[in-house]
């Protein structure tokens, strides 16, 4: 849904249409991984909320779609699998344990998108403006990645290497997201800045969590931003600057300055670098200043 | 039996809520071809060569080049300067160059990407100021009363400023589309999404060198227009028909996808307005000097009429004996701009209304007070010399809006980030004086043996309520149930030319014709008739309306509607976004024929005005819309629009409309932008931003520069 | 399930599973349909072209305007975003089947009586969304949020909200 402006390298003389995309619908996860291992140019297809838009625009290079919607191993009511949608999370126990996930899900498109769009699809689409990724990253999400004969886990915070570059091989499928139980005492903040209230691609976004020690210094903190870097940005350096310090006007001012060095916002069709810089700092301040006691 | 004044349900409401209405894309046609338009990707240049790449079975395609055009390669509007297909000189990005058709849409898509146009590029002009300086003027108008330069010398306070409005995309949710069947033997027939069937007929006749009676134009259910389907359909109908003609009469379906529609069709004229106003110390307006500049894009289309309306709405609802308005619309290499609800008035009214608020701030008066001291009253003259004959009471109109909006209480209780703004404005109903005479609209009513009546007009329904309003007028006049009155589908084969569905004229002008015809029928209801009786009436200008096209003096419009808007916004301190928290509008439009439909029109126009003010940004690059994707052109959703409170007030007056009803279609989009801009200024502690849309980025820049 | 003619599989052993075309069997408004179409054909196009159900509209093709909103296994979806290969054995409900018995659904009745439709192009999608929300009011904080994915350019939303409120179960 975000990536129409992103050209998948289709030359001007070529445009792919519906007839250029065969589909394989495996009946088991093993079969799916077999396909990924032996067939060239395969893309997993779950809810389709990103891929269908790209396909319709003609910008998608012809490929074979691996329709994973029927995989029994992924139909898990409790886990967060490759088929778990935003809607699945807005209801249920997830809301109590991981409130930011519900907050993020609410900001994705509108209801009809939320019933189809998947969290893992959001991760794999790797848009820097992804709405689901920041909250997952703030909860220290780990991706379970499968290929034929192998499983591995990657922290989401380490998953992105560059614009649309991730630690994912063409023969791999992200099957599940694991979220460690959150420690008690975290205060959370989620705010997406868009051109209108819903149905907007973010100009900037902060998913933040903070926990204080008994002496009121910052025991632990997560600051994750969207749309201000080539990928979802975990602001490790600004976090490090704050960890162990008390929350004061001074430490907040330092953090607001430090974040400017970590983010790399740009001018684009939706907004400006200047706006993103200033509003990102405002989000950080809005989060932290509200907590000074 | 009362019909006028009742909120009758929309006559075509059931098909609309059940999905049964047939829009052009819904029509399934056996054996039809699908059409595609090949467009320029450069803004200015000369075509050197067109290459068809190998790998496509071109012999299977229908291809239309400029030289295939049987008649005149020019789209009839006010002139015929714009070609259906550019043959040599390209003047804007997206200009149509070729047409192709095939029955396989996937192959059609591939083929469209395999045509290469070699162009010798020429420099393009995209700045309207530069275009004005270099003399590329499509049209100029000047209106003057008194001696403003002299009057300004005697002013205590001079307020001078420049205002800008960006373009605006209609974003009707149904994209443009036409189906055509055309051949020398059968003539030309088109079905499609449109506002003006007879405009299309007039445009197709010279294209095919055919007499108009061999051309048939049928309006399908149309999913929104707002002016975007006023003149552009001439072009797309011509294209569909040319393809069918080349294909030996096979039906051709030409439906734009959203991105093509946003790139290629017309949009609102961008504007720059400079105002110099002189006031006495206590806020009396004594001199007004206004310079309006509109960007017309690459071809004139309707620019002269847009400029006309902008010029005639530039001075606002105020009394001023020394006023000069100089209007210019210029040619650039932008995609041609065209009709959009309001038609020049939103641009002009944005400037004058925001200027009055700015002046109030400078003079230390409340923005409502400066208006109160300058409102037009009955007997006053507009700068055109038009005497205000209606019994208007603009103070009452404004006070009622202020009361409903809780303006005084909220002013006494300022809250951080909250702002209030006001605008008062008018909109002339119908074409300017001479325009309606030239249109010479005709309306027919057919009385059937069972005393049911068919209304035969070329005015279309596209959501504003034409079908229902006209039925109510006939029902009331003839004292028959509205269910016995049917407005016939506009089909040039069956209906006379009652003019275009534009300019807020359908109720007042066409409705009046319908009323006159109904009066003739009323007397015949009880007689026995062997056959149906058809009555036709033709437009007669009111006796007391005199307009001089040369001097631009006289009665510009036969009647005006009036309105006051109060906007309440909240500016967010974190993201600088302005959001509407409340909106109030009082409306004076004479008699309200159908209150529910009228209210719906006002609310919808206000929402588009809110978009114009805060959200809708046409990003122009090389003269073309760069953000031509639905996801990147921001219109307010249900979660962005506020509660919109509307009250109708009537200043009784015998205006020329049916039951003394005036027009309302466009007026609601005229006023929100300056009220919202004033509200944002209020929220920012008085910093007026002179340009819309008031994107958060713009507001931030104003806040930041305030702080430094 | 046949291989599309002329297609050269890049692997060995999966030829028979790689389908450009698919035979899909599904329910629409209670009626079963079985058709063979390109696997990635949009549900929107299948409804409009193959089944002749043109009540569901295309406004943008990008998943933004909501004009193509339908119900898929009871969930609100955009038909322009659903490939037909994922509709296998599922149940679709469109505006044409909303009431189930040919009479007006109470939301349709409410839109008709309260001016919820002007040009009508957004109306089918809007009504499907509104009907869904009335069944699942906990899925959004208010009506405005529930309908944020259905754009209307004509009404300014006021009479749409009134229509939905009028249809609210007492």
PDB file of C-alpha atoms in Angstrom, chain B residues 273-382:
ATOM      1  CA  UNK B 273      -4.294  37.921  -6.012  1.00  0.00           C
ATOM      2  CA  UNK B 274      -2.832  41.200  -4.879  1.00  0.00           C
ATOM      3  CA  UNK B 275      -5.049  43.500  -2.846  1.00  0.00           C
ATOM      4  CA  UNK B 276      -4.447  47.035  -1.713  1.00  0.00           C
ATOM      5  CA  UNK B 277      -7.255  48.315   0.504  1.00  0.00           C
ATOM      6  CA  UNK B 278      -7.683  51.666   2.174  1.00  0.00           C
ATOM      7  CA  UNK B 279      -9.614  52.172   5.402  1.00  0.00           C
ATOM      8  CA  UNK B 280     -10.549  55.044   7.652  1.00  0.00           C
ATOM      9  CA  UNK B 281      -9.390  54.741  11.217  1.00  0.00           C
ATOM     10  CA  UNK B 282     -12.694  53.255  12.255  1.00  0.00           C
ATOM     11  CA  UNK B 283     -12.629  50.572   9.605  1.00  0.00           C
ATOM     12  CA  UNK B 284     -14.641  51.971   6.745  1.00  0.00           C
ATOM     13  CA  UNK B 285     -13.444  50.631   3.395  1.00  0.00           C
ATOM     14  CA  UNK B 286     -12.834  53.578   1.106  1.00  0.00           C
ATOM     15  CA  UNK B 287     -10.662  52.204  -1.678  1.00  0.00           C
ATOM     16  CA  UNK B 288      -9.962  48.789  -3.143  1.00  0.00           C
ATOM     17  CA  UNK B 289      -7.412  47.869  -5.777  1.00  0.00           C
ATOM     18  CA  UNK B 290      -7.327  44.212  -6.765  1.00  0.00           C
ATOM     19  CA  UNK B 291      -5.118  42.373  -9.196  1.00  0.00           C
ATOM     20  CA  UNK B 292      -6.118  38.819  -9.993  1.00  0.00           C
ATOM     21  CA  UNK B 293      -3.860  36.480 -11.883  1.00  0.00           C
ATOM     22  CA  UNK B 294      -4.944  32.976 -12.892  1.00  0.00           C
ATOM     23  CA  UNK B 295      -2.867  30.257 -14.502  1.00  0.00           C
ATOM     24  CA  UNK B 296      -4.841  28.921 -17.459  1.00  0.00           C
ATOM     25  CA  UNK B 297      -2.422  26.218 -18.526  1.00  0.00           C
ATOM     26  CA  UNK B 298      -1.624  25.383 -22.126  1.00  0.00           C
ATOM     27  CA  UNK B 299      -4.991  26.001 -23.795  1.00  0.00           C
ATOM     28  CA  UNK B 300      -7.729  28.530 -23.101  1.00  0.00           C
ATOM     29  CA  UNK B 301     -10.578  26.028 -22.474  1.00  0.00           C
ATOM     30  CA  UNK B 302     -12.948  27.961 -20.175  1.00  0.00           C
ATOM     31  CA  UNK B 303     -10.350  30.285 -18.665  1.00  0.00           C
ATOM     32  CA  UNK B 304     -11.993  33.466 -19.849  1.00  0.00           C
ATOM     33  CA  UNK B 305     -15.224  32.607 -18.067  1.00  0.00           C
ATOM     34  CA  UNK B 306     -13.388  31.523 -14.916  1.00  0.00           C
ATOM     35  CA  UNK B 307     -11.601  34.856 -14.939  1.00  0.00           C
ATOM     36  CA  UNK B 308     -14.900  36.605 -15.490  1.00  0.00           C
ATOM     37  CA  UNK B 309     -16.436  35.049 -12.419  1.00  0.00           C
ATOM     38  CA  UNK B 310     -13.332  35.660 -10.344  1.00  0.00           C
ATOM     39  CA  UNK B 311     -13.359  39.305 -11.379  1.00  0.00           C
ATOM     40  CA  UNK B 312     -17.042  39.690 -10.593  1.00  0.00           C
ATOM     41  CA  UNK B 313     -16.657  38.160  -7.127  1.00  0.00           C
ATOM     42  CA  UNK B 314     -13.450  39.920  -6.171  1.00  0.00           C
ATOM     43  CA  UNK B 315     -14.778  42.802  -4.067  1.00  0.00           C
ATOM     44  CA  UNK B 316     -16.757  40.780  -1.567  1.00  0.00           C
ATOM     45  CA  UNK B 317     -20.092  41.728   0.012  1.00  0.00           C
ATOM     46  CA  UNK B 318     -18.893  45.244   0.829  1.00  0.00           C
ATOM     47  CA  UNK B 319     -19.782  48.770  -0.110  1.00  0.00           C
ATOM     48  CA  UNK B 320     -16.887  50.609  -1.684  1.00  0.00           C
ATOM     49  CA  UNK B 321     -17.221  53.530  -4.019  1.00  0.00           C
ATOM     50  CA  UNK B 322     -13.693  53.332  -5.396  1.00  0.00           C
ATOM     51  CA  UNK B 323     -12.843  49.872  -6.618  1.00  0.00           C
ATOM     52  CA  UNK B 324     -10.659  48.611  -9.393  1.00  0.00           C
ATOM     53  CA  UNK B 325     -10.319  44.959 -10.320  1.00  0.00           C
ATOM     54  CA  UNK B 326      -7.850  43.927 -12.971  1.00  0.00           C
ATOM     55  CA  UNK B 327      -8.018  40.279 -13.920  1.00  0.00           C
ATOM     56  CA  UNK B 328      -5.683  38.309 -16.168  1.00  0.00           C
ATOM     57  CA  UNK B 329      -5.527  34.655 -17.078  1.00  0.00           C
ATOM     58  CA  UNK B 330      -2.313  33.539 -18.737  1.00  0.00           C
ATOM     59  CA  UNK B 331      -0.962  30.697 -20.792  1.00  0.00           C
ATOM     60  CA  UNK B 332       1.688  28.396 -19.401  1.00  0.00           C
ATOM     61  CA  UNK B 333       2.833  24.902 -20.307  1.00  0.00           C
ATOM     62  CA  UNK B 334       0.829  23.399 -17.514  1.00  0.00           C
ATOM     63  CA  UNK B 335      -1.954  20.937 -18.091  1.00  0.00           C
ATOM     64  CA  UNK B 336      -4.950  23.098 -19.074  1.00  0.00           C
ATOM     65  CA  UNK B 337      -6.950  24.204 -16.062  1.00  0.00           C
ATOM     66  CA  UNK B 338     -10.716  24.169 -16.258  1.00  0.00           C
ATOM     67  CA  UNK B 339     -14.054  24.297 -14.533  1.00  0.00           C
ATOM     68  CA  UNK B 340     -14.251  23.399 -10.856  1.00  0.00           C
ATOM     69  CA  UNK B 341     -17.150  24.235  -8.589  1.00  0.00           C
ATOM     70  CA  UNK B 342     -16.946  27.914  -7.786  1.00  0.00           C
ATOM     71  CA  UNK B 343     -15.216  28.622 -11.055  1.00  0.00           C
ATOM     72  CA  UNK B 344     -12.888  31.479 -10.036  1.00  0.00           C
ATOM     73  CA  UNK B 345     -14.991  32.663  -7.125  1.00  0.00           C
ATOM     74  CA  UNK B 346     -13.234  30.523  -4.463  1.00  0.00           C
ATOM     75  CA  UNK B 347      -9.917  32.014  -5.525  1.00  0.00           C
ATOM     76  CA  UNK B 348     -11.141  35.605  -5.471  1.00  0.00           C
ATOM     77  CA  UNK B 349     -13.166  35.194  -2.285  1.00  0.00           C
ATOM     78  CA  UNK B 350     -10.222  33.605  -0.485  1.00  0.00           C
ATOM     79  CA  UNK B 351      -8.267  36.774  -1.097  1.00  0.00           C
ATOM     80  CA  UNK B 352     -10.836  39.425  -0.224  1.00  0.00           C
ATOM     81  CA  UNK B 353     -12.167  37.644   2.842  1.00  0.00           C
ATOM     82  CA  UNK B 354      -8.777  36.881   4.312  1.00  0.00           C
ATOM     83  CA  UNK B 355      -7.778  40.443   3.528  1.00  0.00           C
ATOM     84  CA  UNK B 356     -10.697  41.831   5.508  1.00  0.00           C
ATOM     85  CA  UNK B 357      -9.662  39.689   8.460  1.00  0.00           C
ATOM     86  CA  UNK B 358      -6.086  40.905   8.137  1.00  0.00           C
ATOM     87  CA  UNK B 359      -7.320  44.492   8.009  1.00  0.00           C
ATOM     88  CA  UNK B 360      -9.426  43.922  11.113  1.00  0.00           C
ATOM     89  CA  UNK B 361      -6.353  42.670  12.981  1.00  0.00           C
ATOM     90  CA  UNK B 362      -4.349  45.714  11.913  1.00  0.00           C
ATOM     91  CA  UNK B 363      -7.125  48.131  12.828  1.00  0.00           C
ATOM     92  CA  UNK B 364      -7.749  46.463  16.170  1.00  0.00           C
ATOM     93  CA  UNK B 365     -11.298  45.467  15.272  1.00  0.00           C
ATOM     94  CA  UNK B 366     -12.966  42.100  15.563  1.00  0.00           C
ATOM     95  CA  UNK B 367     -13.173  40.533  12.087  1.00  0.00           C
ATOM     96  CA  UNK B 368     -16.943  40.521  12.397  1.00  0.00           C
ATOM     97  CA  UNK B 369     -17.000  44.224  13.264  1.00  0.00           C
ATOM     98  CA  UNK B 370     -15.041  45.359  10.211  1.00  0.00           C
ATOM     99  CA  UNK B 371     -17.498  43.459   8.085  1.00  0.00           C
ATOM    100  CA  UNK B 372     -20.483  44.883   9.897  1.00  0.00           C
ATOM    101  CA  UNK B 373     -19.255  48.380   9.120  1.00  0.00           C
ATOM    102  CA  UNK B 374     -18.960  47.730   5.407  1.00  0.00           C
ATOM    103  CA  UNK B 375     -21.691  45.297   4.379  1.00  0.00           C
ATOM    104  CA  UNK B 376     -23.676  45.936   1.236  1.00  0.00           C
ATOM    105  CA  UNK B 377     -27.284  46.857   1.767  1.00  0.00           C
ATOM    106  CA  UNK B 378     -30.201  47.127  -0.546  1.00  0.00           C
ATOM    107  CA  UNK B 379     -29.748  50.104  -2.807  1.00  0.00           C
ATOM    108  CA  UNK B 380     -25.954  50.003  -2.744  1.00  0.00           C
ATOM    109  CA  UNK B 381     -24.052  49.590  -5.959  1.00  0.00           C
ATOM    110  CA  UNK B 382     -21.463  46.984  -6.806  1.00  0.00           C
TER     111      UNK B 382
END
